[in-house]
C-alpha positions as YAML, in Angstrom:
chain: A
units: angstrom
residues:
- id: 1
  name: MET
  ca: [-48.21, 26.99, -109.14]
- id: 2
  name: ARG
  ca: [-45.54, 24.34, -109.01]
- id: 3
  name: LEU
  ca: [-43.30, 26.61, -106.95]
- id: 4
  name: SER
  ca: [-46.13, 27.34, -104.54]
- id: 5
  name: PHE
  ca: [-46.75, 23.62, -104.10]
- id: 6
  name: LEU
  ca: [-43.04, 23.00, -103.47]
- id: 7
  name: ALA
  ca: [-42.90, 25.82, -100.91]
- id: 8
  name: ALA
  ca: [-45.92, 24.40, -99.11]
- id: 9
  name: ALA
  ca: [-44.35, 20.98, -99.06]
- id: 10
  name: LEU
  ca: [-41.10, 22.33, -97.63]
- id: 11
  name: ILE
  ca: [-43.01, 24.12, -94.90]
- id: 12
  name: ALA
  ca: [-45.00, 20.99, -94.08]
- id: 13
  name: PHE
  ca: [-41.88, 18.89, -93.67]
- id: 14
  name: ALA
  ca: [-39.72, 21.51, -91.99]
- id: 15
  name: PRO
  ca: [-38.60, 20.51, -88.49]
- id: 16
  name: ALA
  ca: [-40.58, 22.08, -85.67]
- id: 17
  name: ALA
  ca: [-38.87, 24.78, -83.64]
- id: 18
  name: GLN
  ca: [-37.05, 23.24, -80.74]
- id: 19
  name: ALA
  ca: [-38.17, 24.25, -77.25]
- id: 20
  name: ASP
  ca: [-35.50, 25.42, -74.86]
- id: 21
  name: GLU
  ca: [-34.27, 22.93, -72.28]
- id: 22
  name: ILE
  ca: [-33.56, 24.23, -68.80]
- id: 23
  name: THR
  ca: [-31.14, 22.01, -66.92]
- id: 24
  name: ILE
  ca: [-31.19, 22.40, -63.16]
- id: 25
  name: PHE
  ca: [-28.74, 20.97, -60.64]
- id: 26
  name: ALA
  ca: [-30.55, 20.93, -57.29]
- id: 27
  name: ALA
  ca: [-29.98, 19.66, -53.77]
- id: 28
  name: ALA
  ca: [-31.63, 16.28, -53.21]
- id: 29
  name: SER
  ca: [-33.91, 17.64, -50.48]
- id: 30
  name: LEU
  ca: [-35.71, 19.80, -53.07]
- id: 31
  name: LYS
  ca: [-36.99, 16.90, -55.17]
- id: 32
  name: ASP
  ca: [-40.69, 16.77, -54.27]
- id: 33
  name: ALA
  ca: [-41.22, 20.53, -54.25]
- id: 34
  name: LEU
  ca: [-39.15, 21.28, -57.35]
- id: 35
  name: ASP
  ca: [-40.69, 18.42, -59.36]
- id: 36
  name: GLU
  ca: [-44.13, 19.89, -58.69]
- id: 37
  name: ILE
  ca: [-43.03, 23.43, -59.55]
- id: 38
  name: ALA
  ca: [-41.34, 22.28, -62.77]
- id: 39
  name: ALA
  ca: [-44.44, 20.35, -63.85]
- id: 40
  name: ASP
  ca: [-46.58, 23.46, -63.33]
- id: 41
  name: TRP
  ca: [-44.06, 25.58, -65.26]
- id: 42
  name: GLN
  ca: [-44.15, 23.24, -68.25]
- id: 43
  name: LYS
  ca: [-47.95, 23.55, -68.46]
- id: 44
  name: ASN
  ca: [-47.55, 27.23, -69.34]
- id: 45
  name: HIS
  ca: [-44.21, 27.32, -71.16]
- id: 46
  name: ASP
  ca: [-42.64, 25.52, -74.09]
- id: 47
  name: ASP
  ca: [-39.46, 24.80, -72.18]
- id: 48
  name: MET
  ca: [-38.46, 21.34, -71.04]
- id: 49
  name: VAL
  ca: [-37.18, 21.35, -67.45]
- id: 50
  name: VAL
  ca: [-34.60, 18.67, -66.65]
- id: 51
  name: ILE
  ca: [-33.53, 18.36, -63.02]
- id: 52
  name: SER
  ca: [-30.55, 16.47, -61.65]
- id: 53
  name: TYR
  ca: [-30.70, 15.87, -57.88]
- id: 54
  name: ALA
  ca: [-27.74, 14.99, -55.68]
- id: 55
  name: GLY
  ca: [-25.75, 16.26, -52.73]
- id: 56
  name: SER
  ca: [-24.80, 19.93, -53.15]
- id: 57
  name: SER
  ca: [-21.10, 19.09, -52.96]
- id: 58
  name: GLN
  ca: [-21.33, 16.60, -55.82]
- id: 59
  name: LEU
  ca: [-23.31, 19.01, -57.99]
- id: 60
  name: ALA
  ca: [-20.95, 21.91, -57.30]
- id: 61
  name: LYS
  ca: [-17.95, 19.83, -58.33]
- id: 62
  name: GLN
  ca: [-19.71, 18.72, -61.53]
- id: 63
  name: ILE
  ca: [-20.45, 22.34, -62.43]
- id: 64
  name: GLN
  ca: [-16.81, 23.27, -61.81]
- id: 65
  name: GLU
  ca: [-15.80, 20.42, -64.12]
- id: 66
  name: GLY
  ca: [-17.95, 21.82, -66.93]
- id: 67
  name: ALA
  ca: [-21.29, 20.04, -66.54]
- id: 68
  name: PRO
  ca: [-23.90, 21.89, -68.65]
- id: 69
  name: ALA
  ca: [-26.25, 23.10, -65.92]
- id: 70
  name: ASP
  ca: [-28.28, 26.29, -66.37]
- id: 71
  name: LEU
  ca: [-29.24, 26.72, -62.72]
- id: 72
  name: PHE
  ca: [-27.69, 25.58, -59.46]
- id: 73
  name: ILE
  ca: [-29.71, 25.39, -56.25]
- id: 74
  name: SER
  ca: [-27.58, 24.42, -53.27]
- id: 75
  name: ALA
  ca: [-28.52, 23.46, -49.72]
- id: 76
  name: SER
  ca: [-25.65, 25.50, -48.32]
- id: 77
  name: THR
  ca: [-24.03, 28.84, -48.95]
- id: 78
  name: ALA
  ca: [-20.57, 27.26, -48.77]
- id: 79
  name: TRP
  ca: [-20.98, 25.23, -51.96]
- id: 80
  name: MET
  ca: [-22.53, 28.17, -53.79]
- id: 81
  name: ASP
  ca: [-19.58, 30.27, -52.61]
- id: 82
  name: ALA
  ca: [-17.26, 27.64, -54.09]
- id: 83
  name: VAL
  ca: [-18.78, 27.80, -57.58]
- id: 84
  name: GLN
  ca: [-18.90, 31.58, -57.41]
- id: 85
  name: GLU
  ca: [-15.21, 31.75, -56.48]
- id: 86
  name: SER
  ca: [-14.36, 29.45, -59.39]
- id: 87
  name: GLY
  ca: [-16.28, 31.73, -61.76]
- id: 88
  name: ASP
  ca: [-18.97, 29.20, -62.65]
- id: 89
  name: ILE
  ca: [-22.10, 31.21, -61.76]
- id: 90
  name: ASP
  ca: [-23.40, 34.67, -62.55]
- id: 91
  name: PRO
  ca: [-23.04, 36.40, -59.16]
- id: 92
  name: GLU
  ca: [-25.63, 39.02, -60.13]
- id: 93
  name: SER
  ca: [-28.27, 36.29, -60.39]
- id: 94
  name: ARG
  ca: [-27.51, 34.76, -57.00]
- id: 95
  name: ARG
  ca: [-30.22, 34.88, -54.35]
- id: 96
  name: ASP
  ca: [-31.17, 33.09, -51.13]
- id: 97
  name: LEU
  ca: [-34.41, 31.23, -51.83]
- id: 98
  name: LEU
  ca: [-35.29, 29.05, -48.87]
- id: 99
  name: GLY
  ca: [-34.63, 27.96, -45.32]
- id: 100
  name: ASN
  ca: [-35.20, 24.68, -43.50]
- id: 101
  name: THR
  ca: [-35.03, 22.94, -40.15]
- id: 102
  name: LEU
  ca: [-32.97, 19.98, -38.99]
- id: 103
  name: VAL
  ca: [-34.85, 17.08, -37.44]
- id: 104
  name: LEU
  ca: [-34.31, 13.67, -35.92]
- id: 105
  name: VAL
  ca: [-36.64, 11.15, -37.54]
- id: 106
  name: GLY
  ca: [-37.56, 7.57, -36.75]
- id: 107
  name: THR
  ca: [-39.13, 4.73, -38.70]
- id: 108
  name: GLY
  ca: [-42.93, 4.71, -38.75]
- id: 109
  name: THR
  ca: [-44.58, 6.80, -36.04]
- id: 110
  name: PRO
  ca: [-41.94, 7.17, -33.33]
- id: 111
  name: ALA
  ca: [-42.55, 8.71, -29.94]
- id: 112
  name: GLU
  ca: [-41.32, 12.26, -29.50]
- id: 113
  name: ALA
  ca: [-38.30, 12.69, -27.24]
- id: 114
  name: PRO
  ca: [-35.69, 15.35, -26.45]
- id: 115
  name: VAL
  ca: [-32.84, 15.24, -28.95]
- id: 116
  name: THR
  ca: [-30.43, 14.93, -26.01]
- id: 117
  name: GLU
  ca: [-31.77, 11.39, -25.50]
- id: 118
  name: LEU
  ca: [-30.42, 10.30, -28.89]
- id: 119
  name: PRO
  ca: [-27.71, 7.94, -27.54]
- id: 120
  name: ALA
  ca: [-30.25, 6.11, -25.39]
- id: 121
  name: LEU
  ca: [-32.77, 5.96, -28.25]
- id: 122
  name: LEU
  ca: [-30.23, 4.43, -30.62]
- id: 123
  name: VAL
  ca: [-29.29, 1.54, -28.32]
- id: 124
  name: GLU
  ca: [-27.21, -0.51, -30.81]
- id: 125
  name: GLY
  ca: [-28.91, 0.78, -33.94]
- id: 126
  name: LYS
  ca: [-27.55, 3.01, -36.69]
- id: 127
  name: LEU
  ca: [-28.04, 6.74, -37.14]
- id: 128
  name: ALA
  ca: [-28.54, 7.60, -40.83]
- id: 129
  name: MET
  ca: [-26.96, 10.84, -42.02]
- id: 130
  name: ALA
  ca: [-25.81, 12.36, -45.29]
- id: 131
  name: LEU
  ca: [-22.02, 12.46, -45.72]
- id: 132
  name: VAL
  ca: [-20.88, 14.46, -42.72]
- id: 133
  name: ASP
  ca: [-17.80, 16.03, -44.29]
- id: 134
  name: SER
  ca: [-19.25, 17.23, -47.60]
- id: 135
  name: VAL
  ca: [-23.06, 17.10, -47.93]
- id: 136
  name: PRO
  ca: [-24.83, 20.04, -46.25]
- id: 137
  name: ALA
  ca: [-27.40, 17.98, -44.32]
- id: 138
  name: GLY
  ca: [-24.59, 15.83, -42.92]
- id: 139
  name: GLN
  ca: [-22.49, 18.88, -42.12]
- id: 140
  name: TYR
  ca: [-25.36, 20.59, -40.33]
- id: 141
  name: GLY
  ca: [-26.08, 17.36, -38.47]
- id: 142
  name: LYS
  ca: [-22.50, 16.88, -37.32]
- id: 143
  name: GLU
  ca: [-22.34, 20.51, -36.22]
- id: 144
  name: ALA
  ca: [-25.57, 20.14, -34.22]
- id: 145
  name: LEU
  ca: [-24.48, 16.91, -32.55]
- id: 146
  name: THR
  ca: [-21.11, 18.44, -31.66]
- id: 147
  name: SER
  ca: [-22.76, 21.56, -30.28]
- id: 148
  name: LEU
  ca: [-25.03, 19.45, -28.07]
- id: 149
  name: GLY
  ca: [-22.17, 17.23, -26.85]
- id: 150
  name: LEU
  ca: [-23.54, 14.13, -28.59]
- id: 151
  name: TRP
  ca: [-21.12, 13.56, -31.47]
- id: 152
  name: ASP
  ca: [-18.57, 11.47, -29.57]
- id: 153
  name: GLN
  ca: [-21.35, 9.30, -28.15]
- id: 154
  name: VAL
  ca: [-22.91, 8.39, -31.52]
- id: 155
  name: GLU
  ca: [-20.10, 8.73, -34.07]
- id: 156
  name: SER
  ca: [-19.39, 4.99, -34.20]
- id: 157
  name: GLN
  ca: [-23.05, 4.26, -35.02]
- id: 158
  name: ILE
  ca: [-23.46, 6.65, -37.92]
- id: 159
  name: ALA
  ca: [-24.42, 5.19, -41.31]
- id: 160
  name: GLN
  ca: [-23.45, 7.77, -43.94]
- id: 161
  name: ALA
  ca: [-25.36, 8.10, -47.21]
- id: 162
  name: ASP
  ca: [-24.53, 9.97, -50.43]
- id: 163
  name: ASN
  ca: [-27.25, 12.57, -49.86]
- id: 164
  name: VAL
  ca: [-30.04, 13.42, -47.45]
- id: 165
  name: ARG
  ca: [-32.73, 11.56, -49.40]
- id: 166
  name: ALA
  ca: [-30.63, 8.41, -49.32]
- id: 167
  name: ALA
  ca: [-30.31, 8.82, -45.54]
- id: 168
  name: LEU
  ca: [-34.07, 9.34, -45.32]
- id: 169
  name: LYS
  ca: [-34.66, 6.11, -47.24]
- id: 170
  name: LEU
  ca: [-32.53, 4.15, -44.77]
- id: 171
  name: VAL
  ca: [-34.90, 5.22, -42.00]
- id: 172
  name: ALA
  ca: [-38.10, 4.77, -44.03]
- id: 173
  name: THR
  ca: [-37.14, 1.18, -44.89]
- id: 174
  name: GLY
  ca: [-36.10, 0.38, -41.32]
- id: 175
  name: GLU
  ca: [-32.44, -0.18, -42.16]
- id: 176
  name: ALA
  ca: [-31.62, 2.53, -39.62]
- id: 177
  name: PRO
  ca: [-34.05, 3.24, -36.76]
- id: 178
  name: LEU
  ca: [-33.14, 6.93, -36.61]
- id: 179
  name: GLY
  ca: [-31.77, 9.57, -38.96]
- id: 180
  name: ILE
  ca: [-30.98, 13.26, -39.22]
- id: 181
  name: VAL
  ca: [-32.64, 14.99, -42.17]
- id: 182
  name: TYR
  ca: [-34.36, 18.24, -43.02]
- id: 183
  name: GLY
  ca: [-37.85, 19.05, -41.82]
- id: 184
  name: SER
  ca: [-38.98, 19.12, -45.46]
- id: 185
  name: ASP
  ca: [-37.73, 15.55, -45.93]
- id: 186
  name: ALA
  ca: [-39.91, 14.39, -43.04]
- id: 187
  name: VAL
  ca: [-42.91, 16.01, -44.74]
- id: 188
  name: ALA
  ca: [-42.13, 14.25, -48.02]
- id: 189
  name: GLU
  ca: [-41.72, 10.73, -46.59]
- id: 190
  name: PRO
  ca: [-44.78, 9.10, -44.94]
- id: 191
  name: GLY
  ca: [-42.61, 6.23, -43.72]
- id: 192
  name: VAL
  ca: [-40.96, 8.34, -41.03]
- id: 193
  name: GLY
  ca: [-42.00, 10.57, -38.15]
- id: 194
  name: VAL
  ca: [-40.26, 13.40, -36.36]
- id: 195
  name: VAL
  ca: [-38.76, 12.51, -32.98]
- id: 196
  name: ALA
  ca: [-37.27, 15.95, -32.27]
- id: 197
  name: THR
  ca: [-36.21, 19.19, -33.93]
- id: 198
  name: PHE
  ca: [-32.65, 20.36, -33.36]
- id: 199
  name: PRO
  ca: [-32.34, 23.80, -31.78]
- id: 200
  name: ALA
  ca: [-31.76, 26.46, -34.43]
- id: 201
  name: ASP
  ca: [-28.70, 27.72, -32.57]
- id: 202
  name: SER
  ca: [-27.05, 24.28, -32.57]
- id: 203
  name: HIS
  ca: [-26.05, 24.60, -36.23]
- id: 204
  name: GLU
  ca: [-25.46, 27.16, -38.95]
- id: 205
  name: GLU
  ca: [-28.62, 28.61, -40.44]
- id: 206
  name: ILE
  ca: [-29.88, 26.36, -43.25]
- id: 207
  name: THR
  ca: [-30.03, 28.42, -46.43]
- id: 208
  name: TYR
  ca: [-30.69, 27.42, -50.05]
- id: 209
  name: PRO
  ca: [-28.99, 29.85, -52.46]
- id: 210
  name: ALA
  ca: [-29.70, 29.68, -56.20]
- id: 211
  name: ALA
  ca: [-27.96, 31.16, -59.24]
- id: 212
  name: VAL
  ca: [-27.76, 31.01, -63.02]
- id: 213
  name: THR
  ca: [-24.53, 29.38, -64.19]
- id: 214
  name: LYS
  ca: [-21.99, 30.93, -66.52]
- id: 215
  name: VAL
  ca: [-22.71, 28.32, -69.22]
- id: 216
  name: ALA
  ca: [-26.48, 28.89, -69.25]
- id: 217
  name: ASP
  ca: [-27.50, 29.46, -72.87]
- id: 218
  name: THR
  ca: [-31.15, 30.41, -72.41]
- id: 219
  name: ALA
  ca: [-32.88, 33.45, -70.99]
- id: 220
  name: GLN
  ca: [-35.57, 31.08, -69.75]
- id: 221
  name: ALA
  ca: [-33.17, 29.85, -67.07]
- id: 222
  name: ALA
  ca: [-33.31, 33.29, -65.45]
- id: 223
  name: ALA
  ca: [-37.09, 33.37, -65.93]
- id: 224
  name: PHE
  ca: [-37.47, 30.01, -64.18]
- id: 225
  name: LEU
  ca: [-35.27, 31.20, -61.33]
- id: 226
  name: ASP
  ca: [-37.45, 34.32, -60.98]
- id: 227
  name: SER
  ca: [-40.56, 32.11, -60.83]
- id: 228
  name: LEU
  ca: [-39.22, 30.34, -57.75]
- id: 229
  name: SER
  ca: [-39.69, 33.55, -55.77]
- id: 230
  name: GLN
  ca: [-43.29, 34.06, -56.93]
- id: 231
  name: ASP
  ca: [-46.48, 33.05, -55.15]
- id: 232
  name: PRO
  ca: [-47.30, 29.71, -56.87]
- id: 233
  name: ALA
  ca: [-43.82, 28.33, -56.15]
- id: 234
  name: LYS
  ca: [-43.76, 29.82, -52.66]
- id: 235
  name: SER
  ca: [-46.95, 27.96, -51.80]
- id: 236
  name: VAL
  ca: [-45.45, 24.66, -52.95]
- id: 237
  name: PHE
  ca: [-42.26, 25.20, -50.98]
- id: 238
  name: GLU
  ca: [-44.16, 26.11, -47.81]
- id: 239
  name: SER
  ca: [-46.46, 23.09, -48.13]
- id: 240
  name: GLN
  ca: [-43.36, 20.89, -48.35]
- id: 241
  name: GLY
  ca: [-41.92, 22.23, -45.10]
- id: 242
  name: PHE
  ca: [-39.50, 24.90, -46.36]
- id: 243
  name: THR
  ca: [-39.43, 28.48, -45.20]
- id: 244
  name: VAL
  ca: [-39.39, 31.06, -48.01]
- id: 245
  name: THR
  ca: [-36.83, 33.83, -47.64]
- id: 246
  name: GLN
  ca: [-37.58, 35.80, -50.82]
...
């Protein structure tokens, strides 16, 4: 009897089984959609989803330096290529999840205008962009402006931000009257409106690849990645302005 009581006591005070933690490194432009998807996931699973958002370049470099991410979702194929070449993702798990558009936005409810009128629209104001040499949104933006013959006219007025959401905030708060962000960012921020959409052929196709990392220690990371290609997640992505490629 005494042994039975002791066993029961040990069971009562035994630590509860720990839920798996899925750590995701994701492009900043995914925040609203991925937060919603992760919250829905956690309603039906024991796993805790932890998401770190930043520019894809910054996240890729952190993964290469050994940061313990289970999944990486980039806003460009180039940065996913970089972590694949360095051996930091499972190439078999890699897939292209989403697409996006590139838009010119203004503070409040701006009037629509052809993107070619950008220099005249700026006057002496600043043009907010993500870092043009490393962050995908900035790279796409620079490519589009160069393609349209506008880069040299506006380069001196560009205010660069660490990531696309930081650039979006500059426009939403009125610190910069105009900015170049993704179409999904414009959907997520009520403080801005779309002035124009850049022609699809003015920049490289915007693609969001995703992959499980080499250091992932949970099968649930692969399960969560699979869920991003299923109907509930697809609906969230589409409502946030992304195009679903899977």
